[in-house]
Amino acid sequence: MSKKLFAVALIFSFAVLAFAAPQAVVGDKVLLASDGLGTTPVEGGSVSWASAPKAIPNGWYWMYDNTEPGPPFSDPTLAALPGFVDITADGSKLAPYSDQPYKYIMPDSFWYYGYWYEPGDYLYISPDGWVSLDPAASAGFPDPPTASPPFPVIDAPNAIMAALWQDMNPTQTPDPSDDNRVYYLYNSTSRLLYVQWHNVQGHANTHTYDFEASLTMGGQEILMTEGECGVVFSFHFIHFFYNTSSNGWTADNGKTGIENQSGEYGIYYQGTIANGRRIRAGYKRIFKHDVKVARFLSPGKTVLRWTEVEPKIEVHNVGGEVEHFPVTVDIYDEDNDSLVYHFNVSINNLLPGAYDTIVGPCWTPGELYAVPDTHFYRKVAFSLLERDECKHNDTLEVTSIVHCDAALGYDWNFAYISPGSNNAWILYNGNYSALTYYNWSGGLITGGRVYIEATGYPGYYPLDLQIRQPRGPSYCGQTDLTATTLVASATLSPWDISTGPPLGWSEVTFDPPIFVPALADPTNIWAGVKAHGGTSYFTAYAMLHYPPPDPCYGGAGPGRGALIWYGNWYWGTISQTGYINNPEAQAFTPANEIYAHLSIPAPPAPPCYYENPHDLTCYRMEQPASEYVEADVPITPELVIANIGLQAEPDADFFSIGFIAVEEETSDTAFDATSLINHIGFLGDPADDPDTLFGTTETWTPEGLCDKEAPFVYYELIGYVLLGRVGPDYSDHCPYNDTIRRNVMCLLSHDVGVIDMTWPELPDEEPDNYDAGSKITVTATVENFGINSEHDVEVRLEVRDVDSNDVLLWHSLKSIPFLNWRGNQMGAPYTTDVTFPTYDVLTDRHHQKLECRTELLNDDCPDDDKEVRHINTGIAETPAGLPFALDAITPNPFVGSTTISFAVPATVNVS
């Protein structure tokens, strides 16, 4: 099969996040798990307890540990809990024990209970297992509160985050001590601050504990806000990690929890601490009544013309009560802002933390406009819950583009996957990282791009973007590269190893594009980045900044990302089994995108249109093959047609190809012919007929022109393929690649002529007077206007006396051995200079004509053969005199003569 295909244009579309739906807790109400059984309560923490068991929200901080299936809410979906990181090798040690905490100057911003702490503010690191943002903490507090519960307590210190608050004695024995010390480390790449109490001993005994706290720092970009609703979620996480202890974790009666700046609100961890325990605390505001339109499942960011699709939206109840409310979906044509689709439905008994998928009647997008090859629709979905306490998230507005090219969408990986979802999972295998992309039936991959940021470290290598096809049933998360077949690989925009990669997107185009079938069930294809060549590695790629709060990749980037570091994930990866290569990992996907043609995530279901997409393209004009055609010589137009759709064509009857020639000067159609084709295979089925064919029409005979001023005829040639009629049945879904155009110049078969004459000798008297005996050495420039190269072209120069009835005074004949034509300049040029012998002017001041002409046998246009020049055409001028009138001049009788000077506007004979 021929795979000589053009590189189609690219319009990007992006998928959005598939949300998980675990447990939610509001106040004193435990919302049961979403497993349908209602049997799984939340363990290990609580949401916003002022003091257990009161149900008054206290700022909406929550806490959970790794014994639970996830956070106590479903929106947004979070990465898996990270793990303990030993910083003793790279961190800084605090001085030996004293009751006074270390005043650590914060390097970055931290948002906590509604307050911003900025670079330069102090964080007080206590040797007794806590950190605080309260200046009163500087006095030192070795013992936790005796109140029950110990958090929150209004006594100082407040604004405290206690991993394990107990009286401990980090000491200087031996000196310098590596054990029984407190370490801290700030990672500017991940923007994480670690404080590790490394093998610290209890004050009253010799029990040792190794644990740490981690604060996620960053600016406004890691807060989620909902307009007037304010902050609704913060990614400024607080993590507690517990490594090992010598005698359990309760021997010294340590306390774990957080509280706000006044000590009025906080959370007391009531779970069981054990080796390997991981705890996360953070801010999530839960309104009592709050529903939101989460995302459009369909139509996607890219839709096919005249292809019916069911609008589908996902609606979440992110509040704390069961809700009943209507939802409306409107679609507007942005060309004229007209409403083209309207649907509403009532949702009943939507539980807190649950979501519902709304499916509307079929909608048919309109035509793909010829200019600029796009058609935009604005999709608006909104909920109408009257008592909604956060209406800012009630409306979702997204634009769809009618087109046939897209970027294969993928969901950000948040360490959660469920059957039927289209999450993208990360594969890390050796020096290779990959994502899987949910895709229906495969498609034509035209290229891709990867987001890369420099880190300032040496050792960068160019990266290859690889496309892989699963060889059998496989799902997102498959980590075995042997289960795939490499179908395409190309190097991303190269860079100098010594300077590192350029910041931003690095792109590659496959030439020709590659068809990749999606054979797995559910179908997906793989794309990944691999170090270029041999055993070389890549030090880093993707995004270095902490990911912004938006849980979905929303456009041209940057969005969420991951960082590869020396062949391992620095943060951002998780495998199918949940093993995190680096405990700092946040489980975000890297920013890889694949450009695809006719890529739709799933076929529309009946009663909507559900045919495979159709797309025939006329991508090359085989004949005429060049930009020149020969006059009066018949040509059989030949067009190369390829089927890059997902089925053989046509469904019924025939499809047609056509060839049109338009004369550019007059815009008149000089030729128009069509022919019918009864079958063509498609690119994804090698067992079918070929997917590429050569189609011809009846012959066309171009007409030339013999005109010295315009010796050529210019034509615009148009080749096209026409599949079906406009509408949903049998019609081409991507019409913008159906036509190919070429501009050609029509040349006569044989046509040469002189286009210029020059000589270096200056006249004896201006402007063109040559005395007898003066010399003239003529050089003539000859051009081949025809379509054939010529041999032995004779060029004649004659000099005639115009004042003596054109009598021939002198002549010379020269021959040009070879003269190329303008379409083949690899040899001799299609113009050449001919220098004749010197002509000695024979007559004094006689008007003479120098005529140079080509004498080519079978010349199709004698009109453009010659050039003529003249000498001795008139008398010379003298300087113009003063203005005068003849009748006003009286000759002086005392002088012998009177001279009158005058001037004429041109050289003429004067008596």
PDB file of C-alpha atoms in Angstrom, residues 438-443 518 523-524 598-604 610-613 646:
ATOM      1  CA  TYR A 438      -7.870   6.345  24.623  1.00  0.00           C
ATOM      2  CA  ASN A 439      -8.757   6.305  20.949  1.00  0.00           C
ATOM      3  CA  TRP A 440     -11.462   4.713  18.850  1.00  0.00           C
ATOM      4  CA  SER A 441     -10.098   2.483  16.068  1.00  0.00           C
ATOM      5  CA  GLY A 442      -6.765   4.258  15.826  1.00  0.00           C
ATOM      6  CA  GLY A 443      -5.980   7.024  13.424  1.00  0.00           C
ATOM      7  CA  ALA A 518      -5.748   0.819  18.237  1.00  0.00           C
ATOM      8  CA  THR A 523      -8.732   0.829  22.401  1.00  0.00           C
ATOM      9  CA  ASN A 524      -5.705   2.999  23.041  1.00  0.00           C
ATOM     10  CA  LEU A 598      -9.953  12.133  12.329  1.00  0.00           C
ATOM     11  CA  SER A 599      -9.364  11.192  15.931  1.00  0.00           C
ATOM     12  CA  ILE A 600     -12.540  10.947  17.960  1.00  0.00           C
ATOM     13  CA  PRO A 601     -12.558   9.275  21.379  1.00  0.00           C
ATOM     14  CA  ALA A 602     -15.599   7.059  20.779  1.00  0.00           C
ATOM     15  CA  PRO A 603     -18.206   6.523  18.076  1.00  0.00           C
ATOM     16  CA  PRO A 604     -21.524   8.286  18.643  1.00  0.00           C
ATOM     17  CA  TYR A 610     -22.303   6.338  14.006  1.00  0.00           C
ATOM     18  CA  GLU A 611     -20.522   5.690  10.705  1.00  0.00           C
ATOM     19  CA  ASN A 612     -16.755   5.548  10.672  1.00  0.00           C
ATOM     20  CA  PRO A 613     -15.366   8.869   9.486  1.00  0.00           C
ATOM     21  CA  LEU A 646     -11.516   4.755   8.540  1.00  0.00           C
TER      22      LEU A 646
END
